[in-house]
JSON list of N, CA and C in Angstrom, two decimals:
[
{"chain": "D", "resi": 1, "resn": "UNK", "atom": "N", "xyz": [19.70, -7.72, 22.59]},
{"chain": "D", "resi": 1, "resn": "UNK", "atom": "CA", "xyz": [18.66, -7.26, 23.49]},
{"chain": "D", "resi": 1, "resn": "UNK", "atom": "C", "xyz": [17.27, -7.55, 22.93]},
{"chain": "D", "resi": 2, "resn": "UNK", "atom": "N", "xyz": [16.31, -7.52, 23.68]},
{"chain": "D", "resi": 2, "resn": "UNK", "atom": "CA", "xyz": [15.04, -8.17, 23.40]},
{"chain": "D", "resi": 2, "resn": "UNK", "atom": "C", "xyz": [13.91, -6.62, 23.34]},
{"chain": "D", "resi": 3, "resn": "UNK", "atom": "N", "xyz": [13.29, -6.44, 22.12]},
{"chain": "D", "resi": 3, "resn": "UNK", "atom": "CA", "xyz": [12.97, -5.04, 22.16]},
{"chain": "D", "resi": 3, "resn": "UNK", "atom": "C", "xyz": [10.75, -5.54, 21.96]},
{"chain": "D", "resi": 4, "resn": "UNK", "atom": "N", "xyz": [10.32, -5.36, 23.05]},
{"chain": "D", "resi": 4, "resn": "UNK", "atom": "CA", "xyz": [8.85, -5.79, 22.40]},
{"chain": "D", "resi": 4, "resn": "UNK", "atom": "C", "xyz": [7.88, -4.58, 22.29]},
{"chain": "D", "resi": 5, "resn": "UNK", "atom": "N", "xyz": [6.97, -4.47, 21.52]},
{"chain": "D", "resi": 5, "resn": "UNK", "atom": "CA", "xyz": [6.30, -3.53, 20.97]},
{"chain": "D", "resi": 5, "resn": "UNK", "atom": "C", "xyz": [4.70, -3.98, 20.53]},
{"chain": "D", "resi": 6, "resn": "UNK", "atom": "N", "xyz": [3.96, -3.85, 21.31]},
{"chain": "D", "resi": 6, "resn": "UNK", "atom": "CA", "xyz": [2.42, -4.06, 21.01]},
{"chain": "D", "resi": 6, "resn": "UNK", "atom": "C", "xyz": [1.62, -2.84, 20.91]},
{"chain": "D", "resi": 7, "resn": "UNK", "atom": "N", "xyz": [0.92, -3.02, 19.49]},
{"chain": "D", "resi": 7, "resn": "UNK", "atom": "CA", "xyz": [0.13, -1.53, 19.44]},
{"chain": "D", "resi": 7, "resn": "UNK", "atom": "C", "xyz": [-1.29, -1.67, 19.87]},
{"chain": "D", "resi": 8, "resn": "UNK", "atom": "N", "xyz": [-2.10, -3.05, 20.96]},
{"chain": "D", "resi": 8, "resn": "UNK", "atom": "CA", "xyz": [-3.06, -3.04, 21.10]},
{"chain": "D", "resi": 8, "resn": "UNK", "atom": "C", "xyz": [-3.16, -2.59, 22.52]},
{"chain": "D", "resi": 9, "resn": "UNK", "atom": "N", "xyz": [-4.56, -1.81, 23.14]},
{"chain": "D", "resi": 9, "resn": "UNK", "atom": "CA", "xyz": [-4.49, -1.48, 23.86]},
{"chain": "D", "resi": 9, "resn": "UNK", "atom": "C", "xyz": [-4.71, -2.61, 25.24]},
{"chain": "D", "resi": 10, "resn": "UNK", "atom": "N", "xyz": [-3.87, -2.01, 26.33]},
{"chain": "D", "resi": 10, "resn": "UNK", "atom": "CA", "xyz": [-3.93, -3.01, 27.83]},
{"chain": "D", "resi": 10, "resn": "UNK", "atom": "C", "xyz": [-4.44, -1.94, 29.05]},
{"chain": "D", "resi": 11, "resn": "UNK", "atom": "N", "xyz": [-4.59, -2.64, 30.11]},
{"chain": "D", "resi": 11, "resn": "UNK", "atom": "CA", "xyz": [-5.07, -2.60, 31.04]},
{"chain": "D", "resi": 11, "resn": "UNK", "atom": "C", "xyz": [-4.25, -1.25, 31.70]},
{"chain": "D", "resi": 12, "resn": "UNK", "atom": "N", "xyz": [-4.32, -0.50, 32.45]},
{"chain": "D", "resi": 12, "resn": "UNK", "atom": "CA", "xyz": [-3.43, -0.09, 32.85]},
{"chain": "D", "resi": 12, "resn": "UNK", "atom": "C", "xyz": [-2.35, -0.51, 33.78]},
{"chain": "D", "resi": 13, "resn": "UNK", "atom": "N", "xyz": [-2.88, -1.13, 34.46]},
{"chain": "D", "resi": 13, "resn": "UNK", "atom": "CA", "xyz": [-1.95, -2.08, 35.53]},
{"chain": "D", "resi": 13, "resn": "UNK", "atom": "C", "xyz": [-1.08, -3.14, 34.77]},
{"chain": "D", "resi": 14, "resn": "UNK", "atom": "N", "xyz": [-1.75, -3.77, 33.75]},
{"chain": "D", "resi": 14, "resn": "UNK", "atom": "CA", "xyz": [-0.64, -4.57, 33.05]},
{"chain": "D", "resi": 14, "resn": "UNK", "atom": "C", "xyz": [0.09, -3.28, 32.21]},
{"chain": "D", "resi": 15, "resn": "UNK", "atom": "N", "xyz": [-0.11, -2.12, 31.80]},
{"chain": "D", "resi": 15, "resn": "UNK", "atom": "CA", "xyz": [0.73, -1.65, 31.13]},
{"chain": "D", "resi": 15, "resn": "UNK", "atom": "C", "xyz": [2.13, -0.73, 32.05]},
{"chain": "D", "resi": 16, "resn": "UNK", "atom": "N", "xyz": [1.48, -0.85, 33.29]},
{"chain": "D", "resi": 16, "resn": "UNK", "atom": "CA", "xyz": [2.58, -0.60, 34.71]},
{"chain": "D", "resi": 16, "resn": "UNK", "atom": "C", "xyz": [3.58, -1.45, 34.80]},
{"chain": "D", "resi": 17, "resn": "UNK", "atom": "N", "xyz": [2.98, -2.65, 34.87]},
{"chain": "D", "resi": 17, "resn": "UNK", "atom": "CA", "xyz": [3.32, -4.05, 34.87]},
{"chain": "D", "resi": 17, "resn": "UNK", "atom": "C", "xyz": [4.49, -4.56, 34.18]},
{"chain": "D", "resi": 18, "resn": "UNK", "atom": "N", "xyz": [4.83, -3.65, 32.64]},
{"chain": "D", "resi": 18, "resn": "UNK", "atom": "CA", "xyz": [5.48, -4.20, 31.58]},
{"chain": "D", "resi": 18, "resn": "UNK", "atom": "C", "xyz": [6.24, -2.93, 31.93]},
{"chain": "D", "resi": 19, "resn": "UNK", "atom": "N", "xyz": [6.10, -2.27, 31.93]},
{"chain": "D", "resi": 19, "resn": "UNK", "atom": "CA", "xyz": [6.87, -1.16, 32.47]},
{"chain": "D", "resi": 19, "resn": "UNK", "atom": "C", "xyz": [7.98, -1.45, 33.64]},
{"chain": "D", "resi": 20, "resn": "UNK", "atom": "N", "xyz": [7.83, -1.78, 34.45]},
{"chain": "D", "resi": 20, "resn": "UNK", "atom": "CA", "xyz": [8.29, -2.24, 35.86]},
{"chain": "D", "resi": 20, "resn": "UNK", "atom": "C", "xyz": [8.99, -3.36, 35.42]},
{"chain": "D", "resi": 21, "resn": "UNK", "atom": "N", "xyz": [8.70, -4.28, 34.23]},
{"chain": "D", "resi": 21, "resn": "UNK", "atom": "CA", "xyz": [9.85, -5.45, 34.36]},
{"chain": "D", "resi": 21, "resn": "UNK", "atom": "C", "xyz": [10.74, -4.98, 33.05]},
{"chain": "D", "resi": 22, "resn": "UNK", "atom": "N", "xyz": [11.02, -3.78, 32.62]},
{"chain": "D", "resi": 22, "resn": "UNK", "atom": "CA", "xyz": [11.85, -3.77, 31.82]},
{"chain": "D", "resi": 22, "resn": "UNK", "atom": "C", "xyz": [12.42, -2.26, 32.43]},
{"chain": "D", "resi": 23, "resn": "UNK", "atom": "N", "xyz": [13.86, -2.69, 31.56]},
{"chain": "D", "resi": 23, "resn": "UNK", "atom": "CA", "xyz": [15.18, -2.05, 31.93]},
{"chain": "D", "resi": 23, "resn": "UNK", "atom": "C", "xyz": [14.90, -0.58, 31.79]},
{"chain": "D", "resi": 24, "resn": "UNK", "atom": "N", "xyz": [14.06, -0.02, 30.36]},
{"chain": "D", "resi": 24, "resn": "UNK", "atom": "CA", "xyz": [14.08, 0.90, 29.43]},
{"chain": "D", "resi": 24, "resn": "UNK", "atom": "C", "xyz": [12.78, 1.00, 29.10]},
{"chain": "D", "resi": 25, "resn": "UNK", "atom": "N", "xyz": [12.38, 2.58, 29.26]},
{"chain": "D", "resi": 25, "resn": "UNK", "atom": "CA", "xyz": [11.13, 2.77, 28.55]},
{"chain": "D", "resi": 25, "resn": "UNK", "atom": "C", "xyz": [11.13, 3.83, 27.69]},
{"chain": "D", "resi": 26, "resn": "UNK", "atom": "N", "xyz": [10.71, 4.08, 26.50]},
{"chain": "D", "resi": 26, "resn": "UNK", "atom": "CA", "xyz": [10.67, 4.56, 25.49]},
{"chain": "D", "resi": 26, "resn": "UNK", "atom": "C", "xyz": [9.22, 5.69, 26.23]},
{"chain": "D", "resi": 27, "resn": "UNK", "atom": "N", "xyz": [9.89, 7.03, 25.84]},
{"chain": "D", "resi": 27, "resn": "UNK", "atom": "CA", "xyz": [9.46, 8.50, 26.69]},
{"chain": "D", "resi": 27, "resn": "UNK", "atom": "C", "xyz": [9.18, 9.17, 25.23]},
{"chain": "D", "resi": 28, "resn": "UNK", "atom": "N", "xyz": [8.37, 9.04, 24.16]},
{"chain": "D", "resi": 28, "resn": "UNK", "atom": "CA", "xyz": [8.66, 9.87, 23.20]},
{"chain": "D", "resi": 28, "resn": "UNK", "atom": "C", "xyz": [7.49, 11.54, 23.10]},
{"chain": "D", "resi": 29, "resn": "UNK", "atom": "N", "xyz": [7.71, 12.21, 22.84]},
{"chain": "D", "resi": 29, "resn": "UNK", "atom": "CA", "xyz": [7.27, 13.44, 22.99]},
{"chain": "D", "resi": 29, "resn": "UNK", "atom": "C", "xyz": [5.92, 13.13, 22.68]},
{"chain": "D", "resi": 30, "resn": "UNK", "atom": "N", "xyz": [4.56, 14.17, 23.55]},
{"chain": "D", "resi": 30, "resn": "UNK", "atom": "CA", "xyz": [3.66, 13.95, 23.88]},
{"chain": "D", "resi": 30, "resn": "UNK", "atom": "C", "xyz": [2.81, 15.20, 23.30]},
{"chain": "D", "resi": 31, "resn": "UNK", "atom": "N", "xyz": [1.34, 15.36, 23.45]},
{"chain": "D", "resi": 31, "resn": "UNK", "atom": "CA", "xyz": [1.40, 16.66, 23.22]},
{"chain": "D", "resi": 31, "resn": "UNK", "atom": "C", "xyz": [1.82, 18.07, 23.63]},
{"chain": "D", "resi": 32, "resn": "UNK", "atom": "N", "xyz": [1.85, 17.61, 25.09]},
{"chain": "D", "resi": 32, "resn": "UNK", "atom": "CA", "xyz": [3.00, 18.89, 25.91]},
{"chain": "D", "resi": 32, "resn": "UNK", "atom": "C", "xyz": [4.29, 18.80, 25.22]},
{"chain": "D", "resi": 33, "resn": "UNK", "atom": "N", "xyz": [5.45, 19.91, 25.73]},
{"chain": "D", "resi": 33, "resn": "UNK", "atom": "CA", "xyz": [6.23, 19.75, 25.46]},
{"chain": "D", "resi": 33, "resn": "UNK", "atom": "C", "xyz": [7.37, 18.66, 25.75]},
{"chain": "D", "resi": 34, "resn": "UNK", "atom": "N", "xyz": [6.59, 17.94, 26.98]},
{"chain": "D", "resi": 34, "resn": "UNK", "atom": "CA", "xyz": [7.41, 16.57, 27.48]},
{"chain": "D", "resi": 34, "resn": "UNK", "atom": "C", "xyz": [6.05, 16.03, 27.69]},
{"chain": "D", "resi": 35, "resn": "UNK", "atom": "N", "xyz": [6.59, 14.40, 27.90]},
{"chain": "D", "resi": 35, "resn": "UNK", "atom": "CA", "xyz": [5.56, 13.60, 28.06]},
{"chain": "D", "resi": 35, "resn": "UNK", "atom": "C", "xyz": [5.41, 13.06, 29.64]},
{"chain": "D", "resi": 36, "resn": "UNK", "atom": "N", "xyz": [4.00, 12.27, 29.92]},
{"chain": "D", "resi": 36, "resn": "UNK", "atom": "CA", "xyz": [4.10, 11.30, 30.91]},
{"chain": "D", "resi": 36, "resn": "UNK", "atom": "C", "xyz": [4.52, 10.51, 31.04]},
{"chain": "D", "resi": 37, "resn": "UNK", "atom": "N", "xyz": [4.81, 9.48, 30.12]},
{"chain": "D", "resi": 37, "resn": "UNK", "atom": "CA", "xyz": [5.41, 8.61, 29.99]},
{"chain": "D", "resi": 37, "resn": "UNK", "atom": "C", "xyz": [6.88, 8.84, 31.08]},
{"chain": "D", "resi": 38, "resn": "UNK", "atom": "N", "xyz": [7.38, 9.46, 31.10]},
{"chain": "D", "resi": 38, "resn": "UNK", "atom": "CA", "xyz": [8.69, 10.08, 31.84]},
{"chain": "D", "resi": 38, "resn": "UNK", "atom": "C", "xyz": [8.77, 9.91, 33.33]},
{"chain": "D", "resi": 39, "resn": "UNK", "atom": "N", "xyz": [7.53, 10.40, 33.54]},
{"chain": "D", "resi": 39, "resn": "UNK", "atom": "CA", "xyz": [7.37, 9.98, 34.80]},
{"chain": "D", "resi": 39, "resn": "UNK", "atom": "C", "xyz": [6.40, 8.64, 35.41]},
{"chain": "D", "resi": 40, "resn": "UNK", "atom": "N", "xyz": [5.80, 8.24, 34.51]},
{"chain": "D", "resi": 40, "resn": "UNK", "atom": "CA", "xyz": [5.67, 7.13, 34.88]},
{"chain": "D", "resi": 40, "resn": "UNK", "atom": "C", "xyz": [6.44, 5.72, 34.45]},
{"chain": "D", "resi": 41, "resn": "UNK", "atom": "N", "xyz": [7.92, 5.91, 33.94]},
{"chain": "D", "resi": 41, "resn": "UNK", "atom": "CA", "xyz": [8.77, 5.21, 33.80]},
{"chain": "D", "resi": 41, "resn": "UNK", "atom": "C", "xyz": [9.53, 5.29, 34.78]},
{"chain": "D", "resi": 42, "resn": "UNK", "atom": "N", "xyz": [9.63, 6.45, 35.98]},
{"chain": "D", "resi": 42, "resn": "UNK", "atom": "CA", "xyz": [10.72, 6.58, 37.12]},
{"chain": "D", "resi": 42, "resn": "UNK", "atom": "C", "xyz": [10.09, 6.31, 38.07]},
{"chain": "D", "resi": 43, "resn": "UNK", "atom": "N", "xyz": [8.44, 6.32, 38.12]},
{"chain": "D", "resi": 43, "resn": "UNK", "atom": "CA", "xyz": [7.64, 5.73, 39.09]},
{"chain": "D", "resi": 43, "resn": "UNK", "atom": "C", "xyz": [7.85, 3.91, 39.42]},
{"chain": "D", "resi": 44, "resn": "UNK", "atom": "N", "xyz": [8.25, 3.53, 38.38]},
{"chain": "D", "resi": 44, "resn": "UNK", "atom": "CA", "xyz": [8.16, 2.19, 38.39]},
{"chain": "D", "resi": 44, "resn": "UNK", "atom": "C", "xyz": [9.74, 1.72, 38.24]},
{"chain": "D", "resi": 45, "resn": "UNK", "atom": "N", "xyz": [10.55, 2.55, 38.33]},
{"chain": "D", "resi": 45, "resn": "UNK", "atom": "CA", "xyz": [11.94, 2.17, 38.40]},
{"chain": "D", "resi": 45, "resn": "UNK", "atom": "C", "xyz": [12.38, 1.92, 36.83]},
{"chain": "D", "resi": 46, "resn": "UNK", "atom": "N", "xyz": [11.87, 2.22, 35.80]},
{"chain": "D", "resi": 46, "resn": "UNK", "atom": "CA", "xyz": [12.52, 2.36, 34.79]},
{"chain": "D", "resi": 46, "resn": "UNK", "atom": "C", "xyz": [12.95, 3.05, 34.21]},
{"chain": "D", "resi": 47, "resn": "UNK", "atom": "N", "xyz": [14.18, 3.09, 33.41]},
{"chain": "D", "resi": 47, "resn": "UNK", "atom": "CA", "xyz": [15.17, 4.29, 32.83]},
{"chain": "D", "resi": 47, "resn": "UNK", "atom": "C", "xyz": [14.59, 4.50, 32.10]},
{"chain": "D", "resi": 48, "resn": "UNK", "atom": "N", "xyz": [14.17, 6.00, 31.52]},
{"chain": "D", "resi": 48, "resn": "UNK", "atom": "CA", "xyz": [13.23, 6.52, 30.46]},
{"chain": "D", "resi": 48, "resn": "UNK", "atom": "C", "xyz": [14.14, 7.16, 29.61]},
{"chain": "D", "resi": 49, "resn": "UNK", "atom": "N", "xyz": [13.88, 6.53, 28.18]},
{"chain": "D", "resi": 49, "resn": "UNK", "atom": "CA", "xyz": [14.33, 7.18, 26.66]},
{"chain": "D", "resi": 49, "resn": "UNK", "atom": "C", "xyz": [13.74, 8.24, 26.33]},
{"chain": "D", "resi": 50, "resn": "UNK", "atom": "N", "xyz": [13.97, 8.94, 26.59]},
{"chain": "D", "resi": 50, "resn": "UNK", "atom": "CA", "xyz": [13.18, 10.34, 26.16]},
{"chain": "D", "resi": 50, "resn": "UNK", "atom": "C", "xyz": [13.66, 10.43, 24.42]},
{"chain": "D", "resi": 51, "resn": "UNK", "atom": "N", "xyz": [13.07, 10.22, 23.73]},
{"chain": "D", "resi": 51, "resn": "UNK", "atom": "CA", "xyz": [12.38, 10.77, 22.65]},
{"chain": "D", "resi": 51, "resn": "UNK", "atom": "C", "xyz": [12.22, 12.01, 21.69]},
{"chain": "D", "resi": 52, "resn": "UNK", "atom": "N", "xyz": [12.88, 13.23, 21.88]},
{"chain": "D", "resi": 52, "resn": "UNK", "atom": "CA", "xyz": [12.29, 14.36, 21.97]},
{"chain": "D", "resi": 52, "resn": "UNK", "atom": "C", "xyz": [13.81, 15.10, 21.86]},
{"chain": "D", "resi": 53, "resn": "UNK", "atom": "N", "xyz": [13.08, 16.12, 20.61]},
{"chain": "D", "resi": 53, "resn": "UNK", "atom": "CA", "xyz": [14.19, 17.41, 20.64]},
{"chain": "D", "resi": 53, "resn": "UNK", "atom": "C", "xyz": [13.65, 18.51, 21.45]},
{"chain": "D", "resi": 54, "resn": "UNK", "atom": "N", "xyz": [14.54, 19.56, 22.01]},
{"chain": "D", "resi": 54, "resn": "UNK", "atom": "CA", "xyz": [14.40, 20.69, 22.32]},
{"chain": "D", "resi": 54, "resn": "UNK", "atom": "C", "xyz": [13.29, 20.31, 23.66]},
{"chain": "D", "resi": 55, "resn": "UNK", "atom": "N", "xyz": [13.11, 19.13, 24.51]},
{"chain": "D", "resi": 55, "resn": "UNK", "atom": "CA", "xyz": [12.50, 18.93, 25.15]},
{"chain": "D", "resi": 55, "resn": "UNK", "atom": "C", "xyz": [13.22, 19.76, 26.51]},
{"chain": "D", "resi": 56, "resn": "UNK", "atom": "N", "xyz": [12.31, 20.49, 27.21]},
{"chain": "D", "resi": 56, "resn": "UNK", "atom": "CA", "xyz": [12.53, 21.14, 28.83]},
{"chain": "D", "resi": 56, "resn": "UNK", "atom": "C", "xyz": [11.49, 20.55, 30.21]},
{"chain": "D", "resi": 57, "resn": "UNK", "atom": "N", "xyz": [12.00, 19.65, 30.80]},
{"chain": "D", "resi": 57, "resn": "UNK", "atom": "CA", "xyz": [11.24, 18.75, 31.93]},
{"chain": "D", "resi": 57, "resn": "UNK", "atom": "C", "xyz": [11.02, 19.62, 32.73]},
{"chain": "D", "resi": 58, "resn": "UNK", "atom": "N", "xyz": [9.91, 19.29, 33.32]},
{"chain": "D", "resi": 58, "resn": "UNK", "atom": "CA", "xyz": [10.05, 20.35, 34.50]},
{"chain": "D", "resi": 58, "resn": "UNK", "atom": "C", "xyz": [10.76, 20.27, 35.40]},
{"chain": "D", "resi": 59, "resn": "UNK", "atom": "N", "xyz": [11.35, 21.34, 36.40]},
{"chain": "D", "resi": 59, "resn": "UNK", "atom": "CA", "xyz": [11.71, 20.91, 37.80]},
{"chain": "D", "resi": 59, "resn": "UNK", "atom": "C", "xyz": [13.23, 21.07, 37.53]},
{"chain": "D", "resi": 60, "resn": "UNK", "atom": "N", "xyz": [13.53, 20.90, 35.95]},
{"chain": "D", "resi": 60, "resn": "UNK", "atom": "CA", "xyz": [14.95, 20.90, 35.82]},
{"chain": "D", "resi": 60, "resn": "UNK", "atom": "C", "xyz": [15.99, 21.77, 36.47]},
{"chain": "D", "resi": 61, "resn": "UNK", "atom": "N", "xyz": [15.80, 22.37, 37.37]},
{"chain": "D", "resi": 61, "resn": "UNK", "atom": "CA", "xyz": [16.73, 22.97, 38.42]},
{"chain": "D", "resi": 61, "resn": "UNK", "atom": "C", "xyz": [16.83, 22.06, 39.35]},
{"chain": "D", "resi": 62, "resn": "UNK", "atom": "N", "xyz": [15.72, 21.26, 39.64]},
{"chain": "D", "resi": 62, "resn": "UNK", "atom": "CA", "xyz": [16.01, 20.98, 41.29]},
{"chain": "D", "resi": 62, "resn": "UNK", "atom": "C", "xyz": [15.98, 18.93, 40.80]},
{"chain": "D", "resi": 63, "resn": "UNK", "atom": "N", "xyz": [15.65, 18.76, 39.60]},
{"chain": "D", "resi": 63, "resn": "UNK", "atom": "CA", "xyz": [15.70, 17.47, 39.36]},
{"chain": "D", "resi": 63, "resn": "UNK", "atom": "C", "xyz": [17.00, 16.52, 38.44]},
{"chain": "D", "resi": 64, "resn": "UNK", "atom": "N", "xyz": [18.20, 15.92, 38.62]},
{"chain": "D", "resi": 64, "resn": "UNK", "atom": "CA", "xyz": [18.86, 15.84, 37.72]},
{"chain": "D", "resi": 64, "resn": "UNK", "atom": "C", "xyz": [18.87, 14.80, 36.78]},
{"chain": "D", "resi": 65, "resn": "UNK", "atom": "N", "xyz": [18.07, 15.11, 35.95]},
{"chain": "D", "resi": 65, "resn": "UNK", "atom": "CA", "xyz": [17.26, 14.56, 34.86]},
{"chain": "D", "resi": 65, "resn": "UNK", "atom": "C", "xyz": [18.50, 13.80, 33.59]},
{"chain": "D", "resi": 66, "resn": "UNK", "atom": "N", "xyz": [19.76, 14.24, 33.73]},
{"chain": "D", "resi": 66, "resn": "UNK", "atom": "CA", "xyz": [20.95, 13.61, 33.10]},
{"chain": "D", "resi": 66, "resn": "UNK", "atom": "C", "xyz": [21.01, 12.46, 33.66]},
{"chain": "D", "resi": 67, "resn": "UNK", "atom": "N", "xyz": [20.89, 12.19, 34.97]},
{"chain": "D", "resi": 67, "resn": "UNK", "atom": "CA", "xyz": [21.37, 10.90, 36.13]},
{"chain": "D", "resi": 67, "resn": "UNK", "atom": "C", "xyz": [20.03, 10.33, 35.61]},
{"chain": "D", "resi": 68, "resn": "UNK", "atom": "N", "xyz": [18.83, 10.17, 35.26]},
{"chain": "D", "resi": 68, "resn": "UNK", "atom": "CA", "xyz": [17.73, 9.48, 35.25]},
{"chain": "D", "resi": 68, "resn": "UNK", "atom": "C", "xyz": [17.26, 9.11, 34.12]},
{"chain": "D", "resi": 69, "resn": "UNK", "atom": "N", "xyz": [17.32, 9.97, 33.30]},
{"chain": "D", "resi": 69, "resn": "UNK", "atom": "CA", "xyz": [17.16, 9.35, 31.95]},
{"chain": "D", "resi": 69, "resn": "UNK", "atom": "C", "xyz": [18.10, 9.52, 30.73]},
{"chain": "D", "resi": 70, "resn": "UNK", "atom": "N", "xyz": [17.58, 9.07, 29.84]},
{"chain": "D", "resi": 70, "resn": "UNK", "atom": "CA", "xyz": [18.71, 9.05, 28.70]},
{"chain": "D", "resi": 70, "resn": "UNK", "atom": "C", "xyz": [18.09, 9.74, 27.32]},
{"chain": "D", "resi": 71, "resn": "UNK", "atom": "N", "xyz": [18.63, 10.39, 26.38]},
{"chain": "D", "resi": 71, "resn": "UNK", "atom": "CA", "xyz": [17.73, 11.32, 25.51]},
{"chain": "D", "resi": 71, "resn": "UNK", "atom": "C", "xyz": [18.46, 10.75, 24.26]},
{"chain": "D", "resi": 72, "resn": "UNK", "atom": "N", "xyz": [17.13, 11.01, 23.32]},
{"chain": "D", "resi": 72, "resn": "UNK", "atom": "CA", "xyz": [17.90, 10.31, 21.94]},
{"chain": "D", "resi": 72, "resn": "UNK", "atom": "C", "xyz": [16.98, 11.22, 21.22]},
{"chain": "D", "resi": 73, "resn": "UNK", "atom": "N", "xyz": [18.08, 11.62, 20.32]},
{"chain": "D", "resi": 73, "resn": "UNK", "atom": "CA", "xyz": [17.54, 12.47, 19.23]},
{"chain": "D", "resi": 73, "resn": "UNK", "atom": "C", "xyz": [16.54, 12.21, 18.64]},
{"chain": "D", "resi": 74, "resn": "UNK", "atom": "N", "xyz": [15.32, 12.78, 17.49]},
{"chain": "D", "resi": 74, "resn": "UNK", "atom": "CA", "xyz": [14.58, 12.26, 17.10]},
{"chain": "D", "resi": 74, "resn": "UNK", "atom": "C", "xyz": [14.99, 11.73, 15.53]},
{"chain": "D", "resi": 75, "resn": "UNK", "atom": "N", "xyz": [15.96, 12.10, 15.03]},
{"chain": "D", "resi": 75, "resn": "UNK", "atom": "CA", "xyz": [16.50, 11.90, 14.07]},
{"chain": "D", "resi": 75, "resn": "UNK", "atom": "C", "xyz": [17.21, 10.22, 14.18]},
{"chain": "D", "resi": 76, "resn": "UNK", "atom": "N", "xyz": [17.44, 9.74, 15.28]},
{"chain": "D", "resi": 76, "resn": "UNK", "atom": "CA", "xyz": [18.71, 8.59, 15.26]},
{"chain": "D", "resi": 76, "resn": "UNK", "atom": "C", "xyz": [17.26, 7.64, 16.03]},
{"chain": "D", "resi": 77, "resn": "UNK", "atom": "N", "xyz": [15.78, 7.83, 15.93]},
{"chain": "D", "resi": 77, "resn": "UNK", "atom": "CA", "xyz": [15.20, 7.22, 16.59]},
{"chain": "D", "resi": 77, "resn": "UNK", "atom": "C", "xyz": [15.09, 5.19, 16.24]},
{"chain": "D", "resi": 78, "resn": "UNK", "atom": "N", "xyz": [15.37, 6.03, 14.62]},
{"chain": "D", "resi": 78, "resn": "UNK", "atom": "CA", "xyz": [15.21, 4.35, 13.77]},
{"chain": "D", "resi": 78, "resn": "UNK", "atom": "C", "xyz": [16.70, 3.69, 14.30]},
{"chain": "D", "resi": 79, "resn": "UNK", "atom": "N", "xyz": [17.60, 4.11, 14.93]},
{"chain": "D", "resi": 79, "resn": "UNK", "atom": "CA", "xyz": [18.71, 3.37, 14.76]},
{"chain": "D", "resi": 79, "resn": "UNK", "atom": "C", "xyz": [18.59, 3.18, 16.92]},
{"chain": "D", "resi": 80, "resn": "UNK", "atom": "N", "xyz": [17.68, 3.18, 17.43]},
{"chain": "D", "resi": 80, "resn": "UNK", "atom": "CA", "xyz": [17.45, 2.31, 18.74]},
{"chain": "D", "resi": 80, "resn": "UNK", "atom": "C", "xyz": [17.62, 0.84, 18.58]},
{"chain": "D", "resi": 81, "resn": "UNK", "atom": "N", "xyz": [17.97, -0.12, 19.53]},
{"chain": "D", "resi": 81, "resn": "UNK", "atom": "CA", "xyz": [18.16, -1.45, 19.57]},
{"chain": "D", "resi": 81, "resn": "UNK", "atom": "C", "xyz": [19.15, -2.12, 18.56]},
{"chain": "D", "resi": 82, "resn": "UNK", "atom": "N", "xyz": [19.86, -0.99, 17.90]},
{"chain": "D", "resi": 82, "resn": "UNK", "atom": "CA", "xyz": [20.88, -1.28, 17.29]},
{"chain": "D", "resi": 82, "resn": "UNK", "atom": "C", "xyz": [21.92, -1.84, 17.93]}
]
């Protein structure tokens, strides 16, 4: 799998952009207790890695957040794209 990672800053529309053509977006905990990233990975049709222990999304009654994204410990984070 092809994993790309740029730490300079983009546009927002190109950073929609890169979002929208990949499979997987990396959701990692924010200063809330969940991040945006989350939802603006399902805005654009991408499966979001959530990032994050002990994380509570909102809505989680009425949203089923198992079917939409995928959660990875923060401990096993180095062993992604393995």
């Amino acid at each position: 799998p092809s994993i790309r990672i740029e730490c300079d800053r983009v546009s927002r529309a190109r950073y929609l952009s890169e979002m929208a053509s990949s499979v997987f977006c990396l959701a990692p905990r924010g200063w809330a207790p969940w991040s945006a990233r989350v939802f603006e990975a399902v805005e654009v049709g991408c499966i979001p890695v959530l990032i994050a222990d002990h994380v509570v999304l909102p809505f989680d009654e009425l949203v089923p957040w198992s079917d939409l994204a995928l959660r990875v410990p923060e401990r096993r984070v180095g062993q992604l794209g393995e």
